[in-house]
JSON list of C-alpha atoms in Angstrom, two decimals:
[
{"chain": "D", "resi": 1, "resn": "ASP", "atom": "CA", "xyz": [118.33, 184.17, 75.78]},
{"chain": "D", "resi": 2, "resn": "ALA", "atom": "CA", "xyz": [115.61, 185.72, 73.60]},
{"chain": "D", "resi": 3, "resn": "GLY", "atom": "CA", "xyz": [116.89, 189.22, 74.31]},
{"chain": "D", "resi": 4, "resn": "ILE", "atom": "CA", "xyz": [113.93, 191.36, 75.33]},
{"chain": "D", "resi": 5, "resn": "THR", "atom": "CA", "xyz": [114.36, 194.75, 76.91]},
{"chain": "D", "resi": 6, "resn": "GLN", "atom": "CA", "xyz": [111.69, 197.10, 78.17]},
{"chain": "D", "resi": 7, "resn": "SER", "atom": "CA", "xyz": [112.01, 200.81, 78.69]},
{"chain": "D", "resi": 8, "resn": "PRO", "atom": "CA", "xyz": [111.57, 202.61, 80.92]},
{"chain": "D", "resi": 9, "resn": "ARG", "atom": "CA", "xyz": [111.73, 200.14, 83.80]},
{"chain": "D", "resi": 10, "resn": "HIS", "atom": "CA", "xyz": [109.98, 202.53, 86.15]},
{"chain": "D", "resi": 11, "resn": "LYS", "atom": "CA", "xyz": [107.86, 205.57, 85.48]},
{"chain": "D", "resi": 12, "resn": "VAL", "atom": "CA", "xyz": [105.74, 207.91, 87.56]},
{"chain": "D", "resi": 13, "resn": "THR", "atom": "CA", "xyz": [103.39, 210.18, 85.69]},
{"chain": "D", "resi": 14, "resn": "GLU", "atom": "CA", "xyz": [100.31, 212.28, 86.26]},
{"chain": "D", "resi": 15, "resn": "THR", "atom": "CA", "xyz": [96.73, 211.67, 85.23]},
{"chain": "D", "resi": 16, "resn": "GLY", "atom": "CA", "xyz": [96.02, 212.89, 81.73]},
{"chain": "D", "resi": 17, "resn": "THR", "atom": "CA", "xyz": [99.56, 212.71, 80.39]},
{"chain": "D", "resi": 18, "resn": "PRO", "atom": "CA", "xyz": [100.52, 210.47, 77.46]},
{"chain": "D", "resi": 19, "resn": "VAL", "atom": "CA", "xyz": [102.89, 207.60, 78.16]},
{"chain": "D", "resi": 20, "resn": "THR", "atom": "CA", "xyz": [104.71, 205.28, 75.78]},
{"chain": "D", "resi": 21, "resn": "LEU", "atom": "CA", "xyz": [106.36, 202.04, 76.84]},
{"chain": "D", "resi": 22, "resn": "ARG", "atom": "CA", "xyz": [108.83, 200.32, 74.57]},
{"chain": "D", "resi": 23, "resn": "CYS", "atom": "CA", "xyz": [109.55, 196.65, 74.09]},
{"chain": "D", "resi": 24, "resn": "HIS", "atom": "CA", "xyz": [112.62, 195.73, 72.05]},
{"chain": "D", "resi": 25, "resn": "GLN", "atom": "CA", "xyz": [113.66, 192.27, 70.90]},
{"chain": "D", "resi": 26, "resn": "THR", "atom": "CA", "xyz": [116.81, 191.26, 69.08]},
{"chain": "D", "resi": 27, "resn": "GLU", "atom": "CA", "xyz": [115.86, 187.92, 67.50]},
{"chain": "D", "resi": 28, "resn": "ASN", "atom": "CA", "xyz": [113.24, 188.66, 64.86]},
{"chain": "D", "resi": 29, "resn": "HIS", "atom": "CA", "xyz": [110.32, 186.92, 66.57]},
{"chain": "D", "resi": 30, "resn": "ARG", "atom": "CA", "xyz": [107.05, 187.51, 64.79]},
{"chain": "D", "resi": 31, "resn": "TYR", "atom": "CA", "xyz": [104.55, 187.53, 67.67]},
{"chain": "D", "resi": 32, "resn": "MET", "atom": "CA", "xyz": [104.79, 190.06, 70.49]},
{"chain": "D", "resi": 33, "resn": "TYR", "atom": "CA", "xyz": [102.42, 190.72, 73.40]},
{"chain": "D", "resi": 34, "resn": "TRP", "atom": "CA", "xyz": [101.71, 193.38, 76.00]},
{"chain": "D", "resi": 35, "resn": "TYR", "atom": "CA", "xyz": [100.25, 192.31, 79.37]},
{"chain": "D", "resi": 36, "resn": "ARG", "atom": "CA", "xyz": [99.43, 194.11, 82.55]},
{"chain": "D", "resi": 37, "resn": "GLN", "atom": "CA", "xyz": [99.75, 192.49, 85.95]},
{"chain": "D", "resi": 38, "resn": "ASP", "atom": "CA", "xyz": [97.65, 193.56, 88.91]},
{"chain": "D", "resi": 39, "resn": "PRO", "atom": "CA", "xyz": [97.14, 191.92, 92.32]},
{"chain": "D", "resi": 40, "resn": "GLY", "atom": "CA", "xyz": [94.32, 189.39, 92.18]},
{"chain": "D", "resi": 41, "resn": "HIS", "atom": "CA", "xyz": [94.16, 189.42, 88.39]},
{"chain": "D", "resi": 42, "resn": "GLY", "atom": "CA", "xyz": [97.27, 187.61, 87.23]},
{"chain": "D", "resi": 43, "resn": "LEU", "atom": "CA", "xyz": [98.37, 188.70, 83.77]},
{"chain": "D", "resi": 44, "resn": "ARG", "atom": "CA", "xyz": [95.86, 190.11, 81.32]},
{"chain": "D", "resi": 45, "resn": "LEU", "atom": "CA", "xyz": [96.55, 190.62, 77.63]},
{"chain": "D", "resi": 46, "resn": "ILE", "atom": "CA", "xyz": [96.28, 194.21, 76.41]},
{"chain": "D", "resi": 47, "resn": "HIS", "atom": "CA", "xyz": [97.30, 194.01, 72.74]},
{"chain": "D", "resi": 48, "resn": "TYR", "atom": "CA", "xyz": [99.38, 191.72, 70.61]},
{"chain": "D", "resi": 49, "resn": "SER", "atom": "CA", "xyz": [101.13, 191.83, 67.25]},
{"chain": "D", "resi": 50, "resn": "TYR", "atom": "CA", "xyz": [101.61, 189.13, 64.64]},
{"chain": "D", "resi": 51, "resn": "GLY", "atom": "CA", "xyz": [103.89, 191.11, 62.39]},
{"chain": "D", "resi": 52, "resn": "VAL", "atom": "CA", "xyz": [104.94, 194.59, 61.30]},
{"chain": "D", "resi": 53, "resn": "LYS", "atom": "CA", "xyz": [101.86, 196.82, 61.28]},
{"chain": "D", "resi": 54, "resn": "ASP", "atom": "CA", "xyz": [99.66, 193.83, 62.25]},
{"chain": "D", "resi": 55, "resn": "THR", "atom": "CA", "xyz": [98.15, 194.20, 65.70]},
{"chain": "D", "resi": 56, "resn": "ASP", "atom": "CA", "xyz": [95.00, 193.15, 67.50]},
{"chain": "D", "resi": 57, "resn": "LYS", "atom": "CA", "xyz": [93.21, 193.78, 70.76]},
{"chain": "D", "resi": 58, "resn": "GLY", "atom": "CA", "xyz": [93.41, 191.63, 73.83]},
{"chain": "D", "resi": 59, "resn": "GLU", "atom": "CA", "xyz": [91.20, 191.31, 76.87]},
{"chain": "D", "resi": 60, "resn": "VAL", "atom": "CA", "xyz": [91.82, 194.78, 78.38]},
{"chain": "D", "resi": 61, "resn": "SER", "atom": "CA", "xyz": [92.61, 197.05, 75.43]},
{"chain": "D", "resi": 62, "resn": "ASP", "atom": "CA", "xyz": [90.48, 200.09, 76.32]},
{"chain": "D", "resi": 63, "resn": "GLY", "atom": "CA", "xyz": [92.67, 203.15, 76.90]},
{"chain": "D", "resi": 64, "resn": "TYR", "atom": "CA", "xyz": [95.69, 201.61, 75.17]},
{"chain": "D", "resi": 65, "resn": "SER", "atom": "CA", "xyz": [97.05, 201.68, 71.65]},
{"chain": "D", "resi": 66, "resn": "VAL", "atom": "CA", "xyz": [100.03, 199.91, 70.12]},
{"chain": "D", "resi": 67, "resn": "SER", "atom": "CA", "xyz": [102.28, 200.26, 67.13]},
{"chain": "D", "resi": 68, "resn": "ARG", "atom": "CA", "xyz": [104.80, 198.02, 65.44]},
{"chain": "D", "resi": 69, "resn": "SER", "atom": "CA", "xyz": [106.66, 199.73, 62.62]},
{"chain": "D", "resi": 70, "resn": "LYS", "atom": "CA", "xyz": [109.70, 197.45, 62.90]},
{"chain": "D", "resi": 71, "resn": "THR", "atom": "CA", "xyz": [109.94, 193.76, 63.78]},
{"chain": "D", "resi": 72, "resn": "GLU", "atom": "CA", "xyz": [112.10, 194.47, 66.81]},
{"chain": "D", "resi": 73, "resn": "ASP", "atom": "CA", "xyz": [109.98, 197.17, 68.47]},
{"chain": "D", "resi": 74, "resn": "PHE", "atom": "CA", "xyz": [106.47, 196.98, 69.94]},
{"chain": "D", "resi": 75, "resn": "LEU", "atom": "CA", "xyz": [105.23, 200.20, 71.53]},
{"chain": "D", "resi": 76, "resn": "LEU", "atom": "CA", "xyz": [102.39, 200.52, 74.02]},
{"chain": "D", "resi": 77, "resn": "THR", "atom": "CA", "xyz": [100.82, 203.97, 74.38]},
{"chain": "D", "resi": 78, "resn": "LEU", "atom": "CA", "xyz": [98.48, 205.30, 77.00]},
{"chain": "D", "resi": 79, "resn": "GLU", "atom": "CA", "xyz": [97.04, 208.35, 75.27]},
{"chain": "D", "resi": 80, "resn": "SER", "atom": "CA", "xyz": [95.82, 209.92, 78.50]},
{"chain": "D", "resi": 81, "resn": "ALA", "atom": "CA", "xyz": [96.93, 207.99, 81.56]},
{"chain": "D", "resi": 82, "resn": "THR", "atom": "CA", "xyz": [94.47, 207.28, 84.37]},
{"chain": "D", "resi": 83, "resn": "SER", "atom": "CA", "xyz": [95.07, 206.02, 87.89]},
{"chain": "D", "resi": 84, "resn": "SER", "atom": "CA", "xyz": [93.46, 202.70, 86.96]},
{"chain": "D", "resi": 85, "resn": "GLN", "atom": "CA", "xyz": [96.37, 202.14, 84.58]},
{"chain": "D", "resi": 86, "resn": "THR", "atom": "CA", "xyz": [98.82, 202.01, 87.46]},
{"chain": "D", "resi": 87, "resn": "SER", "atom": "CA", "xyz": [100.26, 198.54, 87.00]},
{"chain": "D", "resi": 88, "resn": "VAL", "atom": "CA", "xyz": [103.25, 196.46, 86.03]},
{"chain": "D", "resi": 89, "resn": "TYR", "atom": "CA", "xyz": [103.46, 196.01, 82.27]},
{"chain": "D", "resi": 90, "resn": "PHE", "atom": "CA", "xyz": [105.14, 193.02, 80.68]},
{"chain": "D", "resi": 91, "resn": "CYS", "atom": "CA", "xyz": [106.12, 192.47, 77.10]},
{"chain": "D", "resi": 92, "resn": "ALA", "atom": "CA", "xyz": [106.50, 188.93, 75.79]},
{"chain": "D", "resi": 93, "resn": "ILE", "atom": "CA", "xyz": [107.44, 187.18, 72.58]},
{"chain": "D", "resi": 94, "resn": "HIS", "atom": "CA", "xyz": [106.26, 183.88, 71.19]},
{"chain": "D", "resi": 95, "resn": "LEU", "atom": "CA", "xyz": [109.28, 181.66, 70.80]},
{"chain": "D", "resi": 96, "resn": "GLN", "atom": "CA", "xyz": [109.18, 180.36, 67.26]},
{"chain": "D", "resi": 97, "resn": "GLY", "atom": "CA", "xyz": [108.88, 176.61, 66.97]},
{"chain": "D", "resi": 98, "resn": "THR", "atom": "CA", "xyz": [107.41, 176.33, 70.46]},
{"chain": "D", "resi": 99, "resn": "ASP", "atom": "CA", "xyz": [104.11, 177.10, 72.14]},
{"chain": "D", "resi": 100, "resn": "THR", "atom": "CA", "xyz": [105.77, 179.14, 74.88]},
{"chain": "D", "resi": 101, "resn": "GLN", "atom": "CA", "xyz": [106.38, 182.79, 75.57]},
{"chain": "D", "resi": 102, "resn": "TYR", "atom": "CA", "xyz": [109.45, 184.60, 76.81]},
{"chain": "D", "resi": 103, "resn": "PHE", "atom": "CA", "xyz": [108.92, 187.63, 79.02]},
{"chain": "D", "resi": 104, "resn": "GLY", "atom": "CA", "xyz": [110.70, 190.92, 79.42]},
{"chain": "D", "resi": 105, "resn": "PRO", "atom": "CA", "xyz": [111.65, 192.30, 82.85]},
{"chain": "D", "resi": 106, "resn": "GLY", "atom": "CA", "xyz": [108.59, 194.53, 83.15]},
{"chain": "D", "resi": 107, "resn": "THR", "atom": "CA", "xyz": [107.84, 198.24, 83.55]},
{"chain": "D", "resi": 108, "resn": "ARG", "atom": "CA", "xyz": [106.33, 199.55, 86.75]},
{"chain": "D", "resi": 109, "resn": "LEU", "atom": "CA", "xyz": [104.03, 202.46, 85.93]},
{"chain": "D", "resi": 110, "resn": "THR", "atom": "CA", "xyz": [102.47, 204.68, 88.56]},
{"chain": "D", "resi": 111, "resn": "VAL", "atom": "CA", "xyz": [99.82, 207.21, 87.54]},
{"chain": "D", "resi": 112, "resn": "LEU", "atom": "CA", "xyz": [99.17, 209.83, 90.21]},
{"chain": "E", "resi": 1, "resn": "SER", "atom": "CA", "xyz": [87.67, 186.91, 81.63]},
{"chain": "E", "resi": 2, "resn": "GLN", "atom": "CA", "xyz": [90.37, 184.61, 82.81]},
{"chain": "E", "resi": 3, "resn": "GLN", "atom": "CA", "xyz": [90.56, 181.00, 81.83]},
{"chain": "E", "resi": 4, "resn": "GLY", "atom": "CA", "xyz": [92.45, 179.61, 84.78]},
{"chain": "E", "resi": 5, "resn": "GLU", "atom": "CA", "xyz": [91.61, 179.57, 88.44]},
{"chain": "E", "resi": 6, "resn": "GLU", "atom": "CA", "xyz": [94.43, 178.60, 90.74]},
{"chain": "E", "resi": 7, "resn": "ASP", "atom": "CA", "xyz": [94.27, 177.10, 94.14]},
{"chain": "E", "resi": 8, "resn": "PRO", "atom": "CA", "xyz": [95.51, 177.86, 96.70]},
{"chain": "E", "resi": 9, "resn": "GLN", "atom": "CA", "xyz": [96.20, 181.56, 96.28]},
{"chain": "E", "resi": 10, "resn": "ALA", "atom": "CA", "xyz": [99.03, 181.29, 98.79]},
{"chain": "E", "resi": 11, "resn": "LEU", "atom": "CA", "xyz": [100.99, 178.36, 100.18]},
{"chain": "E", "resi": 12, "resn": "SER", "atom": "CA", "xyz": [103.61, 178.32, 102.93]},
{"chain": "E", "resi": 13, "resn": "ILE", "atom": "CA", "xyz": [105.73, 175.23, 103.56]},
{"chain": "E", "resi": 14, "resn": "GLN", "atom": "CA", "xyz": [109.04, 174.18, 105.08]},
{"chain": "E", "resi": 15, "resn": "GLU", "atom": "CA", "xyz": [112.10, 173.31, 103.05]},
{"chain": "E", "resi": 16, "resn": "GLY", "atom": "CA", "xyz": [112.09, 169.67, 102.03]},
{"chain": "E", "resi": 17, "resn": "GLU", "atom": "CA", "xyz": [108.30, 169.42, 101.87]},
{"chain": "E", "resi": 18, "resn": "ASN", "atom": "CA", "xyz": [106.36, 168.99, 98.66]},
{"chain": "E", "resi": 19, "resn": "ALA", "atom": "CA", "xyz": [104.27, 171.81, 97.22]},
{"chain": "E", "resi": 20, "resn": "THR", "atom": "CA", "xyz": [101.14, 171.19, 95.17]},
{"chain": "E", "resi": 21, "resn": "MET", "atom": "CA", "xyz": [99.30, 173.85, 93.19]},
{"chain": "E", "resi": 22, "resn": "ASN", "atom": "CA", "xyz": [96.12, 173.35, 91.22]},
{"chain": "E", "resi": 23, "resn": "CYS", "atom": "CA", "xyz": [94.70, 175.03, 88.15]},
{"chain": "E", "resi": 24, "resn": "SER", "atom": "CA", "xyz": [91.23, 174.74, 86.67]},
{"chain": "E", "resi": 25, "resn": "TYR", "atom": "CA", "xyz": [90.18, 176.05, 83.28]},
{"chain": "E", "resi": 26, "resn": "LYS", "atom": "CA", "xyz": [86.97, 176.48, 81.33]},
{"chain": "E", "resi": 27, "resn": "THR", "atom": "CA", "xyz": [87.37, 175.77, 77.63]},
{"chain": "E", "resi": 28, "resn": "SER", "atom": "CA", "xyz": [89.08, 173.09, 75.58]},
{"chain": "E", "resi": 29, "resn": "ILE", "atom": "CA", "xyz": [92.82, 173.43, 75.21]},
{"chain": "E", "resi": 30, "resn": "ASN", "atom": "CA", "xyz": [95.72, 172.19, 73.10]},
{"chain": "E", "resi": 31, "resn": "ASN", "atom": "CA", "xyz": [98.20, 172.61, 75.91]},
{"chain": "E", "resi": 32, "resn": "LEU", "atom": "CA", "xyz": [98.63, 173.96, 79.42]},
{"chain": "E", "resi": 33, "resn": "GLN", "atom": "CA", "xyz": [101.78, 175.59, 80.70]},
{"chain": "E", "resi": 34, "resn": "TRP", "atom": "CA", "xyz": [103.21, 176.57, 84.04]},
{"chain": "E", "resi": 35, "resn": "TYR", "atom": "CA", "xyz": [105.30, 179.69, 84.60]},
{"chain": "E", "resi": 36, "resn": "ARG", "atom": "CA", "xyz": [107.23, 180.95, 87.57]},
{"chain": "E", "resi": 37, "resn": "GLN", "atom": "CA", "xyz": [107.72, 184.57, 88.63]},
{"chain": "E", "resi": 38, "resn": "ASN", "atom": "CA", "xyz": [110.25, 185.69, 91.17]},
{"chain": "E", "resi": 39, "resn": "SER", "atom": "CA", "xyz": [109.46, 188.93, 92.98]},
{"chain": "E", "resi": 40, "resn": "GLY", "atom": "CA", "xyz": [109.95, 191.93, 90.71]},
{"chain": "E", "resi": 41, "resn": "ARG", "atom": "CA", "xyz": [110.85, 189.84, 87.66]},
{"chain": "E", "resi": 42, "resn": "GLY", "atom": "CA", "xyz": [109.24, 188.60, 84.47]},
{"chain": "E", "resi": 43, "resn": "LEU", "atom": "CA", "xyz": [107.65, 185.19, 84.09]},
{"chain": "E", "resi": 44, "resn": "VAL", "atom": "CA", "xyz": [109.78, 182.20, 83.21]},
{"chain": "E", "resi": 45, "resn": "HIS", "atom": "CA", "xyz": [108.42, 179.13, 81.45]},
{"chain": "E", "resi": 46, "resn": "LEU", "atom": "CA", "xyz": [108.69, 175.92, 83.49]},
{"chain": "E", "resi": 47, "resn": "ILE", "atom": "CA", "xyz": [106.86, 173.12, 81.74]},
{"chain": "E", "resi": 48, "resn": "LEU", "atom": "CA", "xyz": [104.23, 172.46, 79.06]},
{"chain": "E", "resi": 49, "resn": "ILE", "atom": "CA", "xyz": [101.81, 169.54, 78.92]},
{"chain": "E", "resi": 50, "resn": "ARG", "atom": "CA", "xyz": [99.75, 168.77, 75.84]},
{"chain": "E", "resi": 51, "resn": "SER", "atom": "CA", "xyz": [96.10, 167.82, 75.90]},
{"chain": "E", "resi": 52, "resn": "ASN", "atom": "CA", "xyz": [96.89, 164.21, 74.97]},
{"chain": "E", "resi": 53, "resn": "GLU", "atom": "CA", "xyz": [99.33, 163.83, 77.88]},
{"chain": "E", "resi": 54, "resn": "ARG", "atom": "CA", "xyz": [98.34, 162.96, 81.43]},
{"chain": "E", "resi": 55, "resn": "GLU", "atom": "CA", "xyz": [101.61, 163.50, 83.27]},
{"chain": "E", "resi": 56, "resn": "LYS", "atom": "CA", "xyz": [104.96, 165.11, 82.64]},
{"chain": "E", "resi": 57, "resn": "HIS", "atom": "CA", "xyz": [108.14, 165.42, 84.66]},
{"chain": "E", "resi": 58, "resn": "SER", "atom": "CA", "xyz": [111.00, 167.87, 84.61]},
{"chain": "E", "resi": 59, "resn": "GLY", "atom": "CA", "xyz": [113.55, 167.61, 87.39]},
{"chain": "E", "resi": 60, "resn": "ARG", "atom": "CA", "xyz": [111.66, 168.18, 90.65]},
{"chain": "E", "resi": 61, "resn": "LEU", "atom": "CA", "xyz": [108.53, 169.25, 88.81]},
{"chain": "E", "resi": 62, "resn": "ARG", "atom": "CA", "xyz": [105.61, 166.98, 88.07]},
{"chain": "E", "resi": 63, "resn": "VAL", "atom": "CA", "xyz": [102.59, 168.20, 86.14]},
{"chain": "E", "resi": 64, "resn": "THR", "atom": "CA", "xyz": [99.35, 166.32, 85.66]},
{"chain": "E", "resi": 65, "resn": "LEU", "atom": "CA", "xyz": [96.48, 167.14, 83.36]},
{"chain": "E", "resi": 66, "resn": "ASP", "atom": "CA", "xyz": [92.91, 165.86, 83.56]},
{"chain": "E", "resi": 67, "resn": "THR", "atom": "CA", "xyz": [91.04, 167.15, 80.52]},
{"chain": "E", "resi": 68, "resn": "SER", "atom": "CA", "xyz": [87.77, 165.55, 81.66]},
{"chain": "E", "resi": 69, "resn": "LYS", "atom": "CA", "xyz": [87.86, 167.69, 84.80]},
{"chain": "E", "resi": 70, "resn": "LYS", "atom": "CA", "xyz": [89.58, 170.61, 83.06]},
{"chain": "E", "resi": 71, "resn": "SER", "atom": "CA", "xyz": [92.23, 170.75, 85.72]},
{"chain": "E", "resi": 72, "resn": "SER", "atom": "CA", "xyz": [95.99, 170.51, 86.16]},
{"chain": "E", "resi": 73, "resn": "SER", "atom": "CA", "xyz": [98.32, 170.29, 89.10]},
{"chain": "E", "resi": 74, "resn": "LEU", "atom": "CA", "xyz": [101.95, 171.25, 89.59]},
{"chain": "E", "resi": 75, "resn": "LEU", "atom": "CA", "xyz": [103.93, 169.35, 92.20]},
{"chain": "E", "resi": 76, "resn": "ILE", "atom": "CA", "xyz": [107.33, 170.59, 93.34]},
{"chain": "E", "resi": 77, "resn": "THR", "atom": "CA", "xyz": [109.11, 167.90, 95.29]},
{"chain": "E", "resi": 78, "resn": "ALA", "atom": "CA", "xyz": [111.70, 168.46, 98.04]},
{"chain": "E", "resi": 79, "resn": "SER", "atom": "CA", "xyz": [111.17, 172.21, 97.91]},
{"chain": "E", "resi": 80, "resn": "ARG", "atom": "CA", "xyz": [113.96, 174.68, 98.58]},
{"chain": "E", "resi": 81, "resn": "ALA", "atom": "CA", "xyz": [113.94, 178.27, 99.77]},
{"chain": "E", "resi": 82, "resn": "ALA", "atom": "CA", "xyz": [114.90, 179.25, 96.22]},
{"chain": "E", "resi": 83, "resn": "ASP", "atom": "CA", "xyz": [111.54, 177.89, 94.99]},
{"chain": "E", "resi": 84, "resn": "THR", "atom": "CA", "xyz": [109.83, 180.82, 96.72]},
{"chain": "E", "resi": 85, "resn": "ALA", "atom": "CA", "xyz": [107.97, 182.57, 93.90]},
{"chain": "E", "resi": 86, "resn": "SER", "atom": "CA", "xyz": [104.57, 182.94, 92.28]},
{"chain": "E", "resi": 87, "resn": "TYR", "atom": "CA", "xyz": [103.44, 180.18, 89.96]},
{"chain": "E", "resi": 88, "resn": "PHE", "atom": "CA", "xyz": [100.97, 180.66, 87.11]},
{"chain": "E", "resi": 89, "resn": "CYS", "atom": "CA", "xyz": [99.18, 178.27, 84.85]},
{"chain": "E", "resi": 90, "resn": "ALA", "atom": "CA", "xyz": [98.39, 179.36, 81.31]},
{"chain": "E", "resi": 91, "resn": "THR", "atom": "CA", "xyz": [96.24, 177.83, 78.60]},
{"chain": "E", "resi": 92, "resn": "ASP", "atom": "CA", "xyz": [96.66, 178.36, 74.90]},
{"chain": "E", "resi": 93, "resn": "ALA", "atom": "CA", "xyz": [94.36, 180.41, 72.69]},
{"chain": "E", "resi": 94, "resn": "GLU", "atom": "CA", "xyz": [94.32, 181.29, 69.01]},
{"chain": "E", "resi": 95, "resn": "GLY", "atom": "CA", "xyz": [97.09, 183.47, 67.63]},
{"chain": "E", "resi": 96, "resn": "GLY", "atom": "CA", "xyz": [99.68, 182.07, 70.02]},
{"chain": "E", "resi": 97, "resn": "LYS", "atom": "CA", "xyz": [97.99, 183.86, 72.89]},
{"chain": "E", "resi": 98, "resn": "LEU", "atom": "CA", "xyz": [98.06, 182.57, 76.45]},
{"chain": "E", "resi": 99, "resn": "ILE", "atom": "CA", "xyz": [95.42, 183.01, 79.11]},
{"chain": "E", "resi": 100, "resn": "PHE", "atom": "CA", "xyz": [96.85, 183.11, 82.60]},
{"chain": "E", "resi": 101, "resn": "GLY", "atom": "CA", "xyz": [95.44, 182.16, 85.95]},
{"chain": "E", "resi": 102, "resn": "GLN", "atom": "CA", "xyz": [95.72, 184.42, 88.96]},
{"chain": "E", "resi": 103, "resn": "GLY", "atom": "CA", "xyz": [98.68, 182.56, 90.38]},
{"chain": "E", "resi": 104, "resn": "THR", "atom": "CA", "xyz": [99.74, 180.78, 93.55]},
{"chain": "E", "resi": 105, "resn": "GLU", "atom": "CA", "xyz": [102.23, 182.51, 95.82]},
{"chain": "E", "resi": 106, "resn": "LEU", "atom": "CA", "xyz": [104.59, 179.91, 97.26]},
{"chain": "E", "resi": 107, "resn": "SER", "atom": "CA", "xyz": [106.75, 180.61, 100.29]},
{"chain": "E", "resi": 108, "resn": "VAL", "atom": "CA", "xyz": [109.33, 178.02, 101.30]},
{"chain": "E", "resi": 109, "resn": "LYS", "atom": "CA", "xyz": [110.79, 178.61, 104.71]},
{"chain": "E", "resi": 110, "resn": "PRO", "atom": "CA", "xyz": [114.34, 177.45, 105.51]}
]
């Protein structure tokens, strides 16, 4: 068990408010990823990190920022949430020594 | 843009039947993976096939890869109601990234 938790698991917010989602891992994995999942689109990569303070953009990064000040935590921030950011957000880690990823349980975000 | 296109989008079968899902991709790959997602849960890795492999088995799962056609298939034999889930293919990209297809929703009826 790679030990990933996401918080909160559910959140309802209003348009224009800032939102921060947290991904926490317990096993010191270097690479971490944030995806969003929407019907008809599968999973799309938002941002990823390859180490503390090392992050890069993914396919759908507009409107999102990330931070990684500690190995175990990868934060995803929506500076000013919009209804188009209503989605399920998944964090994942790259399992060292493999080519596979391990996923967290997801956060369901609704922006009204 | 997404790498993988999956077919069919939805599949409904009876318990005991085989289920086949297909994935096509666009660029060259080092490996292709299949993941499963139960409703309301995160994705779980099922099986990985490398670009120099043509077929791989794991329990009731059989994956094939045809790099000349840029396509893969996942076969689940003797399906069970518990196999009901969404199945996604994913291809590798630089930086350990994965590019996912849109998924096939499998329903296995008892």
